PDB file of C-alpha atoms in Angstrom:
ATOM      1  CA  MET B   1     -13.559  35.410 -60.193  1.00 68.00           C
ATOM      2  CA  PRO B   2     -11.376  32.440 -59.067  1.00 76.00           C
ATOM      3  CA  SER B   3     -11.120  33.812 -55.517  1.00 88.00           C
ATOM      4  CA  GLU B   4     -14.896  34.418 -55.468  1.00 93.00           C
ATOM      5  CA  LEU B   5     -15.521  30.846 -56.700  1.00 95.00           C
ATOM      6  CA  ARG B   6     -13.074  29.455 -54.140  1.00 95.00           C
ATOM      7  CA  GLN B   7     -14.925  31.303 -51.356  1.00 95.00           C
ATOM      8  CA  ILE B   8     -18.350  30.121 -52.597  1.00 97.00           C
ATOM      9  CA  LEU B   9     -17.267  26.503 -52.985  1.00 97.00           C
ATOM     10  CA  SER B  10     -15.115  26.175 -49.878  1.00 95.00           C
ATOM     11  CA  SER B  11     -17.872  27.515 -47.603  1.00 96.00           C
ATOM     12  CA  ALA B  12     -20.688  25.402 -49.113  1.00 97.00           C
ATOM     13  CA  LYS B  13     -22.127  22.318 -47.456  1.00 98.00           C
ATOM     14  CA  ASN B  14     -25.695  21.919 -48.768  1.00 98.00           C
ATOM     15  CA  ILE B  15     -26.201  21.874 -52.545  1.00 98.00           C
ATOM     16  CA  ALA B  16     -29.557  21.593 -54.308  1.00 98.00           C
ATOM     17  CA  VAL B  17     -29.227  20.064 -57.779  1.00 98.00           C
ATOM     18  CA  VAL B  18     -32.157  21.377 -59.823  1.00 98.00           C
ATOM     19  CA  GLY B  19     -32.900  19.086 -62.752  1.00 98.00           C
ATOM     20  CA  LEU B  20     -31.040  16.100 -61.290  1.00 98.00           C
ATOM     21  CA  SER B  21     -31.862  13.342 -63.744  1.00 97.00           C
ATOM     22  CA  PRO B  22     -32.321   9.739 -62.585  1.00 97.00           C
ATOM     23  CA  ASP B  23     -30.510   8.740 -65.820  1.00 97.00           C
ATOM     24  CA  GLU B  24     -26.940   7.855 -64.832  1.00 96.00           C
ATOM     25  CA  SER B  25     -25.619   8.867 -68.274  1.00 97.00           C
ATOM     26  CA  LYS B  26     -26.743  12.502 -67.811  1.00 97.00           C
ATOM     27  CA  PRO B  27     -24.276  15.178 -66.641  1.00 96.00           C
ATOM     28  CA  SER B  28     -26.557  16.198 -63.736  1.00 98.00           C
ATOM     29  CA  ASN B  29     -26.386  12.670 -62.327  1.00 98.00           C
ATOM     30  CA  GLU B  30     -22.610  12.448 -62.782  1.00 97.00           C
ATOM     31  CA  VAL B  31     -22.049  15.841 -61.130  1.00 98.00           C
ATOM     32  CA  ALA B  32     -24.389  15.020 -58.224  1.00 98.00           C
ATOM     33  CA  LYS B  33     -22.491  11.770 -57.575  1.00 98.00           C
ATOM     34  CA  PHE B  34     -19.222  13.727 -57.601  1.00 98.00           C
ATOM     35  CA  LEU B  35     -20.641  16.261 -55.120  1.00 98.00           C
ATOM     36  CA  ILE B  36     -21.778  13.460 -52.791  1.00 98.00           C
ATOM     37  CA  GLU B  37     -18.363  11.752 -53.034  1.00 97.00           C
ATOM     38  CA  SER B  38     -16.746  15.130 -52.258  1.00 96.00           C
ATOM     39  CA  GLY B  39     -18.678  15.343 -48.982  1.00 97.00           C
ATOM     40  CA  PHE B  40     -21.493  17.744 -49.882  1.00 98.00           C
ATOM     41  CA  ASN B  41     -25.108  17.204 -48.792  1.00 98.00           C
ATOM     42  CA  VAL B  42     -27.040  16.963 -52.060  1.00 98.00           C
ATOM     43  CA  PHE B  43     -30.752  17.739 -52.388  1.00 98.00           C
ATOM     44  CA  PRO B  44     -32.253  16.559 -55.723  1.00 98.00           C
ATOM     45  CA  VAL B  45     -34.935  18.808 -57.248  1.00 98.00           C
ATOM     46  CA  TYR B  46     -36.857  17.041 -60.016  1.00 97.00           C
ATOM     47  CA  PRO B  47     -40.522  16.959 -61.109  1.00 93.00           C
ATOM     48  CA  LYS B  48     -40.823  13.158 -60.975  1.00 92.00           C
ATOM     49  CA  PHE B  49     -39.457  10.307 -58.865  1.00 95.00           C
ATOM     50  CA  ASP B  50     -39.362  10.141 -55.077  1.00 96.00           C
ATOM     51  CA  GLU B  51     -35.741   9.096 -54.844  1.00 97.00           C
ATOM     52  CA  ILE B  52     -32.638   9.646 -56.976  1.00 97.00           C
ATOM     53  CA  LEU B  53     -29.176   8.427 -55.908  1.00 97.00           C
ATOM     54  CA  GLU B  54     -30.888   7.087 -52.765  1.00 97.00           C
ATOM     55  CA  LEU B  55     -31.817  10.667 -51.797  1.00 98.00           C
ATOM     56  CA  LYS B  56     -35.283  12.129 -51.243  1.00 98.00           C
ATOM     57  CA  VAL B  57     -36.366  14.184 -54.265  1.00 98.00           C
ATOM     58  CA  TYR B  58     -37.991  17.603 -53.852  1.00 98.00           C
ATOM     59  CA  ARG B  59     -40.302  19.234 -56.387  1.00 97.00           C
ATOM     60  CA  ASN B  60     -38.836  22.715 -55.806  1.00 96.00           C
ATOM     61  CA  LEU B  61     -36.296  24.563 -53.667  1.00 96.00           C
ATOM     62  CA  THR B  62     -38.827  25.847 -51.165  1.00 96.00           C
ATOM     63  CA  GLN B  63     -39.767  22.289 -50.083  1.00 97.00           C
ATOM     64  CA  ILE B  64     -36.266  21.635 -48.732  1.00 98.00           C
ATOM     65  CA  ASP B  65     -36.080  21.979 -44.937  1.00 96.00           C
ATOM     66  CA  GLU B  66     -32.334  22.678 -44.770  1.00 97.00           C
ATOM     67  CA  ASN B  67     -30.532  25.903 -45.644  1.00 98.00           C
ATOM     68  CA  ILE B  68     -29.122  25.747 -49.169  1.00 98.00           C
ATOM     69  CA  ASP B  69     -25.695  27.165 -49.875  1.00 98.00           C
ATOM     70  CA  ILE B  70     -25.692  26.568 -53.639  1.00 98.00           C
ATOM     71  CA  SER B  71     -28.509  25.787 -56.035  1.00 98.00           C
ATOM     72  CA  VAL B  72     -27.001  24.271 -59.209  1.00 98.00           C
ATOM     73  CA  MET B  73     -29.326  24.309 -62.202  1.00 98.00           C
ATOM     74  CA  PHE B  74     -29.307  21.700 -64.984  1.00 98.00           C
ATOM     75  CA  ARG B  75     -32.234  23.061 -67.011  1.00 96.00           C
ATOM     76  CA  LYS B  76     -32.709  25.400 -69.961  1.00 96.00           C
ATOM     77  CA  GLY B  77     -31.579  28.967 -69.261  1.00 97.00           C
ATOM     78  CA  GLU B  78     -35.082  30.460 -69.324  1.00 97.00           C
ATOM     79  CA  PHE B  79     -36.043  28.322 -66.315  1.00 97.00           C
ATOM     80  CA  ALA B  80     -33.594  30.354 -64.206  1.00 98.00           C
ATOM     81  CA  SER B  81     -36.121  33.219 -64.241  1.00 97.00           C
ATOM     82  CA  GLU B  82     -38.470  30.991 -62.218  1.00 96.00           C
ATOM     83  CA  LEU B  83     -35.758  29.375 -60.137  1.00 97.00           C
ATOM     84  CA  VAL B  84     -34.352  32.698 -58.948  1.00 98.00           C
ATOM     85  CA  LYS B  85     -37.735  33.524 -57.354  1.00 98.00           C
ATOM     86  CA  ASP B  86     -37.576  30.307 -55.303  1.00 97.00           C
ATOM     87  CA  ALA B  87     -33.915  30.994 -54.504  1.00 98.00           C
ATOM     88  CA  VAL B  88     -34.842  34.414 -53.093  1.00 98.00           C
ATOM     89  CA  LYS B  89     -37.737  32.934 -51.040  1.00 97.00           C
ATOM     90  CA  LYS B  90     -35.495  30.131 -49.771  1.00 97.00           C
ATOM     91  CA  GLY B  91     -32.540  32.388 -48.957  1.00 97.00           C
ATOM     92  CA  VAL B  92     -30.122  30.438 -51.165  1.00 98.00           C
ATOM     93  CA  LYS B  93     -26.613  31.900 -50.961  1.00 98.00           C
ATOM     94  CA  THR B  94     -25.524  31.107 -54.547  1.00 98.00           C
ATOM     95  CA  LEU B  95     -27.455  30.426 -57.753  1.00 98.00           C
ATOM     96  CA  TRP B  96     -25.225  28.457 -60.125  1.00 98.00           C
ATOM     97  CA  LEU B  97     -26.134  27.793 -63.777  1.00 98.00           C
ATOM     98  CA  GLN B  98     -24.168  24.868 -65.192  1.00 98.00           C
ATOM     99  CA  LEU B  99     -21.836  24.999 -68.188  1.00 97.00           C
ATOM    100  CA  GLY B 100     -23.669  26.130 -71.317  1.00 97.00           C
ATOM    101  CA  ILE B 101     -26.547  27.709 -69.362  1.00 97.00           C
ATOM    102  CA  THR B 102     -26.971  31.476 -69.064  1.00 98.00           C
ATOM    103  CA  ASN B 103     -29.660  33.923 -67.981  1.00 98.00           C
ATOM    104  CA  ASP B 104     -28.497  37.493 -67.346  1.00 98.00           C
ATOM    105  CA  GLU B 105     -31.954  38.606 -66.134  1.00 98.00           C
ATOM    106  CA  ALA B 106     -31.955  35.916 -63.424  1.00 98.00           C
ATOM    107  CA  GLY B 107     -28.421  37.001 -62.539  1.00 98.00           C
ATOM    108  CA  ALA B 108     -29.542  40.595 -62.059  1.00 98.00           C
ATOM    109  CA  VAL B 109     -32.451  39.501 -59.815  1.00 98.00           C
ATOM    110  CA  ALA B 110     -30.141  37.237 -57.812  1.00 98.00           C
ATOM    111  CA  ARG B 111     -27.574  39.993 -57.246  1.00 98.00           C
ATOM    112  CA  GLU B 112     -30.282  42.540 -56.328  1.00 98.00           C
ATOM    113  CA  ASN B 113     -31.332  40.114 -53.597  1.00 98.00           C
ATOM    114  CA  GLY B 114     -27.832  39.470 -52.279  1.00 98.00           C
ATOM    115  CA  ILE B 115     -27.427  36.074 -53.942  1.00 98.00           C
ATOM    116  CA  ASN B 116     -24.105  35.151 -55.569  1.00 98.00           C
ATOM    117  CA  PHE B 117     -24.596  34.283 -59.234  1.00 98.00           C
ATOM    118  CA  VAL B 118     -22.457  32.001 -61.389  1.00 98.00           C
ATOM    119  CA  GLN B 119     -23.360  30.998 -64.936  1.00 98.00           C
ATOM    120  CA  ASP B 120     -21.886  28.936 -67.755  1.00 98.00           C
ATOM    121  CA  LYS B 121     -19.520  27.051 -65.418  1.00 97.00           C
ATOM    122  CA  CYS B 122     -19.462  23.409 -64.324  1.00 97.00           C
ATOM    123  CA  ILE B 123     -19.355  23.086 -60.543  1.00 98.00           C
ATOM    124  CA  LYS B 124     -17.462  19.770 -60.823  1.00 97.00           C
ATOM    125  CA  ILE B 125     -14.784  21.266 -63.105  1.00 96.00           C
ATOM    126  CA  GLU B 126     -14.413  24.302 -60.816  1.00 96.00           C
ATOM    127  CA  LEU B 127     -14.110  22.146 -57.685  1.00 96.00           C
ATOM    128  CA  GLU B 128     -11.415  20.048 -59.370  1.00 95.00           C
ATOM    129  CA  ARG B 129      -9.623  23.104 -60.798  1.00 93.00           C
ATOM    130  CA  LEU B 130      -9.544  24.797 -57.386  1.00 91.00           C
ATOM    131  CA  ASP B 131      -8.559  21.453 -55.813  1.00 89.00           C
ATOM    132  CA  LEU B 132     -11.629  21.470 -53.540  1.00 86.00           C
ATOM    133  CA  GLY B 133     -13.335  18.299 -54.806  1.00 75.00           C
TER     134      GLY B 133
END
């Protein structure tokens, strides 16, 4: 898995953060800031607000004009069943469920559609651990 994660993370440029909270004390906000500081293009996906971290906010993955390498999800695990459908439509390369979030059904759908699937891992921790952040 470490070599797979290294490949996923080292080739990524555009990252959608699904559930990016405007609240600076939330992990999604902290991780998004870290991703920006690490040189990634971050695309916030959130149901409210027009701007978070001075970035345009999208309501869902399919509204984003750019190709998305990784979609990182900061929502309850059951939401991944919906998100994976958008990820397939959008052609996302990797669906990543943050630390503490799992959904094996969404993982199966992702893999059936050629999407890498990572769950229960923090993208910030993995970037630091692999010395890519």
